[in-house]
Short mmCIF file of C-alpha atoms in Angstrom, two decimals:
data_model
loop_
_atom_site.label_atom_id
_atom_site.label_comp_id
_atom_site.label_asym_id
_atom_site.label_seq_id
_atom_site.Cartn_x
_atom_site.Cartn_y
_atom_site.Cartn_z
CA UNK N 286 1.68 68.46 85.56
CA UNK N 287 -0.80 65.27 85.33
CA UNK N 288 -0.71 62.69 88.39
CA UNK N 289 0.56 60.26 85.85
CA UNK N 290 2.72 60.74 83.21
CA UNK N 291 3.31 57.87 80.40
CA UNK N 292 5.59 58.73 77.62
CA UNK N 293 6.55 56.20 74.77
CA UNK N 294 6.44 53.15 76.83
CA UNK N 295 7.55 50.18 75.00
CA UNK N 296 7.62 46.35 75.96
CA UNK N 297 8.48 42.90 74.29
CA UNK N 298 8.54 39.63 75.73
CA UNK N 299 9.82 36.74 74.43
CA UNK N 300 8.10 33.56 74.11
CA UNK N 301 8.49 30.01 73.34
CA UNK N 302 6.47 28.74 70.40
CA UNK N 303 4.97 25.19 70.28
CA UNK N 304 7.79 22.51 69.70
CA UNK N 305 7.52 21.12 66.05
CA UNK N 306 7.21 17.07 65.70
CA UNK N 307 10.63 17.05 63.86
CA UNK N 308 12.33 19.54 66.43
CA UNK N 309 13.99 18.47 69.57
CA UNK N 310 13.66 22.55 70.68
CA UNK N 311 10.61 25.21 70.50
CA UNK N 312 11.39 28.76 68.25
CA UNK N 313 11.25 32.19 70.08
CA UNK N 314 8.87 34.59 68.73
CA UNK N 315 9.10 38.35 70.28
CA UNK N 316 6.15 40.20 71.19
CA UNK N 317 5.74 43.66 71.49
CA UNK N 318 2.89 43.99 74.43
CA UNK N 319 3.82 48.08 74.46
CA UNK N 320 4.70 50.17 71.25
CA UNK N 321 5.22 53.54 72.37
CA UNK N 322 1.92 53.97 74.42
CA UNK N 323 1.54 57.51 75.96
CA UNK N 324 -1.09 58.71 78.17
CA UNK N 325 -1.93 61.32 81.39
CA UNK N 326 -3.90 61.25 84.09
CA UNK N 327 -4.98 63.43 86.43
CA UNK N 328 -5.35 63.30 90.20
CA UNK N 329 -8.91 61.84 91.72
CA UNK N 330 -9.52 60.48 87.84
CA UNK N 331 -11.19 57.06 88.15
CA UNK N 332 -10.46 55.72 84.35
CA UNK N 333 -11.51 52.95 82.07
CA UNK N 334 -8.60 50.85 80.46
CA UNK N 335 -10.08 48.15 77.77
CA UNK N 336 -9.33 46.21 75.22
CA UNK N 337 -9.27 42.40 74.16
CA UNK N 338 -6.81 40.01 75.52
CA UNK N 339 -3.27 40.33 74.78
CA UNK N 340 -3.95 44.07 73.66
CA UNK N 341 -1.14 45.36 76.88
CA UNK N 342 -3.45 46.10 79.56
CA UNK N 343 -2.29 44.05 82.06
CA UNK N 344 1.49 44.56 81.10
CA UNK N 345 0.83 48.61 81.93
CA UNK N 346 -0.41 47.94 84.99
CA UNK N 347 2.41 45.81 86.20
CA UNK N 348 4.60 48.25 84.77
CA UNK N 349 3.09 51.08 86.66
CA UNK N 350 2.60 49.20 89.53
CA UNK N 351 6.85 48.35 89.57
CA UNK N 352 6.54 45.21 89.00
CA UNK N 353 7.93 44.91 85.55
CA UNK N 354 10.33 47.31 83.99
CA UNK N 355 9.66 48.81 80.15
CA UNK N 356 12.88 48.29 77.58
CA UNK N 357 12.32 52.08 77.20
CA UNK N 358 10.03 55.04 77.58
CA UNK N 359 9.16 56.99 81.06
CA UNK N 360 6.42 56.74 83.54
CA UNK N 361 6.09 59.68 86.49
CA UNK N 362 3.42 59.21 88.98
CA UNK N 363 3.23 61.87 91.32
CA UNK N 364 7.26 62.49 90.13
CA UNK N 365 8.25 59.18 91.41
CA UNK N 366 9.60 56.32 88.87
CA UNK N 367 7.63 52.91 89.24
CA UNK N 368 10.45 50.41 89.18
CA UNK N 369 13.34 52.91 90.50
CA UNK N 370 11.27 54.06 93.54
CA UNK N 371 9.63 50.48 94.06
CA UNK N 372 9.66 50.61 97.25
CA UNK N 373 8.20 54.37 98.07
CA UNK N 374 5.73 54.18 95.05
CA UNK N 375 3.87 50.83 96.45
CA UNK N 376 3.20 53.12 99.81
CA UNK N 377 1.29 54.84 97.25
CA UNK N 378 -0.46 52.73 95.65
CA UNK N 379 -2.68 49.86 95.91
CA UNK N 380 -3.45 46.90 93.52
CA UNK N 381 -6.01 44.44 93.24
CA UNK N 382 -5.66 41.24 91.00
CA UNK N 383 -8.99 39.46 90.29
CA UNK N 384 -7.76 35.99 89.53
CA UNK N 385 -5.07 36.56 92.25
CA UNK N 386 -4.59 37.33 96.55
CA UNK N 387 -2.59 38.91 98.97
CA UNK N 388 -4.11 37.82 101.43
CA UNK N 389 -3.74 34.63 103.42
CA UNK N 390 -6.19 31.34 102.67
CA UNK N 391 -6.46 29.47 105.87
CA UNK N 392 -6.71 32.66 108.31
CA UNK N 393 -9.00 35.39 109.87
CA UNK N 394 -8.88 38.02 107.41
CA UNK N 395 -8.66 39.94 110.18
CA UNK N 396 -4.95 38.18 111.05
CA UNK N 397 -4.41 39.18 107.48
CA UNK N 398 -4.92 42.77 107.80
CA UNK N 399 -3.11 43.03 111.31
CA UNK N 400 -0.04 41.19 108.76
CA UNK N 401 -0.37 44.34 106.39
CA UNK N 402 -0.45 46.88 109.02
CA UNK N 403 2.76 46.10 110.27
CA UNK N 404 4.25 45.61 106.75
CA UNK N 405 3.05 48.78 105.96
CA UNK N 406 3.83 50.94 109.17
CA UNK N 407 0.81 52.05 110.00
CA UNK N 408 -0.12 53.31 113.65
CA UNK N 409 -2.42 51.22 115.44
CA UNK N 410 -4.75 54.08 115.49
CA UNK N 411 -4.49 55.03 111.73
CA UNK N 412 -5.28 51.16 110.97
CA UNK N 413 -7.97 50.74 113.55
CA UNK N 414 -9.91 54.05 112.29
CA UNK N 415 -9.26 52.83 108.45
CA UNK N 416 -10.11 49.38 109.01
CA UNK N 417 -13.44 50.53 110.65
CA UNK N 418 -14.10 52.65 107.56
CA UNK N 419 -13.54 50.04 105.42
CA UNK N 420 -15.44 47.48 107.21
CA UNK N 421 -18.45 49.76 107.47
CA UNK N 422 -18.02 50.64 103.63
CA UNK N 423 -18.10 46.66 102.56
CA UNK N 424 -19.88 45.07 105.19
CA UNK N 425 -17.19 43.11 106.68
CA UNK N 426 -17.77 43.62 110.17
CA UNK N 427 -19.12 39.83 110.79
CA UNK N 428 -16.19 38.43 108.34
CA UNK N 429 -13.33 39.15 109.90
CA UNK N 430 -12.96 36.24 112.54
CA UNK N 431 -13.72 34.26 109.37
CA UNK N 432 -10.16 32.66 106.96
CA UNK N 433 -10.48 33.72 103.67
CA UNK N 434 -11.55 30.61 101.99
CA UNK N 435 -14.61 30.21 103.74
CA UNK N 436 -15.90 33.41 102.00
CA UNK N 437 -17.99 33.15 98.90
CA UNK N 438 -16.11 35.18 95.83
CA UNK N 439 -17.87 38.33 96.35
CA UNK N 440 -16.60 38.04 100.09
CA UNK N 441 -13.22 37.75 99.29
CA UNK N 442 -13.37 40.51 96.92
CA UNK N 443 -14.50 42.48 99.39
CA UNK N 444 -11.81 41.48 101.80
CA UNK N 445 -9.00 42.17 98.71
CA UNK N 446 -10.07 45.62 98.20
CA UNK N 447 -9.89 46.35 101.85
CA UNK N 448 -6.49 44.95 102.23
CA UNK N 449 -5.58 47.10 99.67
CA UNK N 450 -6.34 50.22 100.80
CA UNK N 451 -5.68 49.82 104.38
CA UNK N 452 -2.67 51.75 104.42
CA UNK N 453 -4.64 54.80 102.35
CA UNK N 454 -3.09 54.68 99.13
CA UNK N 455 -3.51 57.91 96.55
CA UNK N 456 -3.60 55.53 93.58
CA UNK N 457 -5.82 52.24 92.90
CA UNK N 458 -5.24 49.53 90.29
CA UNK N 459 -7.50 47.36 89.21
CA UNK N 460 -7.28 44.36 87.17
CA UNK N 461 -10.58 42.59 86.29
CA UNK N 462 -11.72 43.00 90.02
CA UNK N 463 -15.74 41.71 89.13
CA UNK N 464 -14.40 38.47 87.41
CA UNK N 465 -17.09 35.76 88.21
CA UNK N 466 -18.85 38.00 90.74
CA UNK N 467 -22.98 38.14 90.49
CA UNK N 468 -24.82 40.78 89.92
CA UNK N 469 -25.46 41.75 93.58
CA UNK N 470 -21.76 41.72 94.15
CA UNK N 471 -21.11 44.05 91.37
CA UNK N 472 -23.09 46.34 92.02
CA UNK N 473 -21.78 46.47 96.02
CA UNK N 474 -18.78 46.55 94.10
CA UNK N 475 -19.29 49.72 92.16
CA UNK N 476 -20.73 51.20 94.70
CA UNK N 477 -17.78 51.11 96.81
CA UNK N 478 -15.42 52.67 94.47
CA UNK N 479 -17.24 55.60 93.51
CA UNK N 480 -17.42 56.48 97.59
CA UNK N 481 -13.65 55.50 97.69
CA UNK N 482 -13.35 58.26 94.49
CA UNK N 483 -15.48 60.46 96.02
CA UNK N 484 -14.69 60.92 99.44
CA UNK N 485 -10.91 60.39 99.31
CA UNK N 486 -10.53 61.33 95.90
CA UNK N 487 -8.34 58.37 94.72
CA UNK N 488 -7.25 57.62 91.66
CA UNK N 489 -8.68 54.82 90.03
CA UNK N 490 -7.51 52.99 86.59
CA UNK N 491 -10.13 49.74 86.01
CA UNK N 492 -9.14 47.13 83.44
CA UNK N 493 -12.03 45.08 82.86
CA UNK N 494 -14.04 43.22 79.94
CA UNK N 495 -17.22 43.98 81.61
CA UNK N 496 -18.69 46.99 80.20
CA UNK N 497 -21.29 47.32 82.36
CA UNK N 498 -18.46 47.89 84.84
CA UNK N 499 -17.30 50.90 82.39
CA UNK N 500 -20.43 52.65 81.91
CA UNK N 501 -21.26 52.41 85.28
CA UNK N 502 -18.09 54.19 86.59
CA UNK N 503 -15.71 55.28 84.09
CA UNK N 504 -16.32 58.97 82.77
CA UNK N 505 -13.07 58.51 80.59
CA UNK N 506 -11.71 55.54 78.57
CA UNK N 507 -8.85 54.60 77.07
CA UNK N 508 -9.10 51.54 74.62
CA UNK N 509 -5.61 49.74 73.75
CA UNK N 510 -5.00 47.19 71.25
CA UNK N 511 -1.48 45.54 69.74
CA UNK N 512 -0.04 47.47 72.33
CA UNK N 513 -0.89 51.36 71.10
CA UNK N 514 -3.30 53.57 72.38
CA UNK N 515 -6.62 53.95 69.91
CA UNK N 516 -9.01 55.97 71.63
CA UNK N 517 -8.66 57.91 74.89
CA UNK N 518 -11.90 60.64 75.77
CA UNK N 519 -15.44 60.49 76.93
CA UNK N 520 -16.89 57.32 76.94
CA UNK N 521 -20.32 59.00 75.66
CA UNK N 522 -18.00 60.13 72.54
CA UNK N 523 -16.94 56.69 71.91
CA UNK N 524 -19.93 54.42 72.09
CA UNK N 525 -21.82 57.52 69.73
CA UNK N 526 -19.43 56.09 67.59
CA UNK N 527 -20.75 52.51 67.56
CA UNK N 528 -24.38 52.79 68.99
CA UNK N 529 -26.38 52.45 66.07
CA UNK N 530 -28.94 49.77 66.85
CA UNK N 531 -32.32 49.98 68.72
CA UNK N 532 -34.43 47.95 69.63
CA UNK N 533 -39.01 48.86 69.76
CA UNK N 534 -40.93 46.70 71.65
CA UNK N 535 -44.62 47.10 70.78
CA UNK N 536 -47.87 45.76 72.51
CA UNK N 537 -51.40 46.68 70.43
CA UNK N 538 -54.40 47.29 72.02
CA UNK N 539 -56.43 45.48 69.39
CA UNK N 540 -55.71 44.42 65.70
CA UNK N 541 -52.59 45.71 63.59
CA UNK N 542 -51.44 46.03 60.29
CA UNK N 543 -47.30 45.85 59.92
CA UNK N 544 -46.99 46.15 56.33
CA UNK N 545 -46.13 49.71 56.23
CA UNK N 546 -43.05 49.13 58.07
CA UNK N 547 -39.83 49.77 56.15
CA UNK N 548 -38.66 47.06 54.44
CA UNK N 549 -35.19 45.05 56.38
CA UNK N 550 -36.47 44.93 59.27
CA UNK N 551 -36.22 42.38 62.12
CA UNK N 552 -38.92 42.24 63.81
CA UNK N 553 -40.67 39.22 66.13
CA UNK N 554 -43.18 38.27 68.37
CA UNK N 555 -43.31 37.23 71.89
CA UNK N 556 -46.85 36.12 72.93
CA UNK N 557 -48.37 39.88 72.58
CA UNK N 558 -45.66 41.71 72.35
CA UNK N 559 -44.25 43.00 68.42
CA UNK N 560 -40.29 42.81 69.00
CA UNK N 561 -38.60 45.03 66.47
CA UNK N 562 -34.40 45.82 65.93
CA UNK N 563 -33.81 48.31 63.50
CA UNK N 564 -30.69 50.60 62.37
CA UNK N 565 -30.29 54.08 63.40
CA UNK N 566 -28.38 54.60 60.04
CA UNK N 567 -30.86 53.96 58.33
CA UNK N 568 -34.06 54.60 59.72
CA UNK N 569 -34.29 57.22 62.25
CA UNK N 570 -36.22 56.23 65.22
CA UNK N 571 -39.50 59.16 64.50
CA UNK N 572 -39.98 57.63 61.07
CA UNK N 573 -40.32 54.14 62.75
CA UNK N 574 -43.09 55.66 65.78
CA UNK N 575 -44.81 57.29 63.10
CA UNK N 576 -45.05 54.49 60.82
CA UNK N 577 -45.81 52.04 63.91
CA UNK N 578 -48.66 54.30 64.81
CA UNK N 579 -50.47 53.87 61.66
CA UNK N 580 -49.86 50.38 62.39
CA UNK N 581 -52.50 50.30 65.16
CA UNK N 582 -53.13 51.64 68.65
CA UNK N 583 -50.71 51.23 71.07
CA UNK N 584 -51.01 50.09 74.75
CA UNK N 585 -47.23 49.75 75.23
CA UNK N 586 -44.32 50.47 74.02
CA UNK N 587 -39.96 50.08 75.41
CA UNK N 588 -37.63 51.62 73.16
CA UNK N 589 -33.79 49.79 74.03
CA UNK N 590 -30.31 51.16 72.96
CA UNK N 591 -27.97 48.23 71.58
CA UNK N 592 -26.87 46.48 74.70
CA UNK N 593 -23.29 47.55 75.34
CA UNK N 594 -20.97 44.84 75.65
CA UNK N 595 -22.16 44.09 71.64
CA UNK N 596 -21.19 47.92 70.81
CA UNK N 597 -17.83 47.26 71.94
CA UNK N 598 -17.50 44.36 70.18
CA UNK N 599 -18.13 45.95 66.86
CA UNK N 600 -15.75 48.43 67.83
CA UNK N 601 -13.32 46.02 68.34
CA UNK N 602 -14.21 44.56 64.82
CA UNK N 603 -14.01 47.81 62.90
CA UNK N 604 -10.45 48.41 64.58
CA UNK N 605 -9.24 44.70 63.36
CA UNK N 606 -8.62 44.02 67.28
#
């Protein structure tokens, strides 16, 4: 039996339409955010959930995080019902909002994670030995006399995810967690959860629009879109599906002659260097070295795959997302 179990899962909300001039009251229109979405996943997985905005993602975290209930269809994690067993499921689990807090604004972090200790339970020495885990883990240890909004947005971050798994939950949501972080931050950022994966062996399901994010530390994905499930495997097996651009970047040690390149091409300079995208479709990436070799002698040469976040994006295109 998987860790989670999703079976048929439907969800519509209504919502209020913009008022017409003539109209002294705004139509309902019914969504469907879920139709019949079904998925496992195992214990320790740490998963990728994408898709573009309003595809459901959000709306199957709340619901497996309690907070909402489906109009029908089951969810099991670990055998326990979200929204029937709300309140032994969220000892379970822990969620992270991006755009959102549980913790308090004008305190010492610290204050707030002595609040969620005693919401929680936990022993003093359970907390204490987590906290200083944690800490260590995200480099907190000189933020925690400090109130949360004095922290930059990687900070906080930081101080969310800790919060969240204070209490040692088996199960970790996360909605769009590296939302206006920089690039140092995200990488701490990823860094933290595949030790939290590794070492603990919790469960992880990511919703994110950064790819990067993904690739970096997703093994499996599951893409969603009008509410149905449309790919779930490797995330190697998907982008094969879509990665189908490259791009050569060339530097000559002398003279060169470009004429014998395939016709269609895109190619460009930069100063010195020959800039060239090309199709893997349709021309395979030896008959493009050999012909660039007649071309003249190279010094230098960078071949690039398409960057990632434009692979998904044709994906999303072919699927009419």
């Amino acid at each position: 039996m998987s860790y989670i179990e999703v079976n048929d899962l439907r969800k519509t909300f209504v919502v209020r339409k913009k008022r017409a001039r003539a109209s002294l009251f705004r139509d309902k229109e019914r969504v469907e955010a879920l139709r019949g979405l079904s998925f496992q996943v195992g214990r320790g997985e740490l998963i990728g959930y994408i898709g573009p905005n309003g595809a459901g993602k959000s709306t199957t975290i709340k619901i497996l995080s309690g907070i909402l209930t489906p109009e029908s269809g089951s969810v099991l994690i670990d055998g326990r019902t979200p929204w029937a067993d709300r309140r032994e499921h969220v000892r379970h689990i822990g969620v992270v909002f991006g755009q959102r807090t549980q913790l308090w604004w004008d305190v010492p972090i610290i204050d707030s994670f002595s609040l969620l200790r005693d919401i929680y339970r936990l022993p003093e020495a359970a907390w204490k030995r987590r906290l200083d885990e944690l800490t260590d883990a995200l480099q907190l240890g000189s933020l925690l006399r400090t109130p949360l909004r004095l922290l930059s947005l990687g900070q906080r971050m930081k101080a969310e995810l800790c919060g969240s798994l204070l209490h040692e939950p088996e199960l970790l949501f996360l909605d769009e967690p590296s939302i206006g972080l920089d690039s140092v931050s995200k990488l701490a950022l990823r860094q933290f959860l595949q030790w939290e994966n590794r070492e603990r062996g919790t469960t992880v399901m990511l919703t994110t629009h950064d790819m990067e994010d993904i690739a970096a530390l997703c093994p499996r994905v599951m893409v969603l879109g009008h509410g149905s499930k449309l790919f779930d495997g490797a995330l190697t097996d998907l982008l094969s599906r879509y990665d189908t651009s490259r791009t050569v970047t060339v530097r000559f040690s002398g003279k060169y002659d470009l004429d014998g390149l395939p016709a269609g091409l895109d190619v460009s300079r930069e100063g010195e260097n020959v800039i060239i995208a090309y199709s893997l479709r349709s021309l395979p990436t030896p008959v493009l070295l050999e012909r660039l070799q007649r071309a003249g002698e190279i010094r230098e040469m960078t071949i690039q795959p398409q960057n990632i976040d434009h692979m998904i994006a044709d994906m999303y295109r072919e699927m009419a997302l």
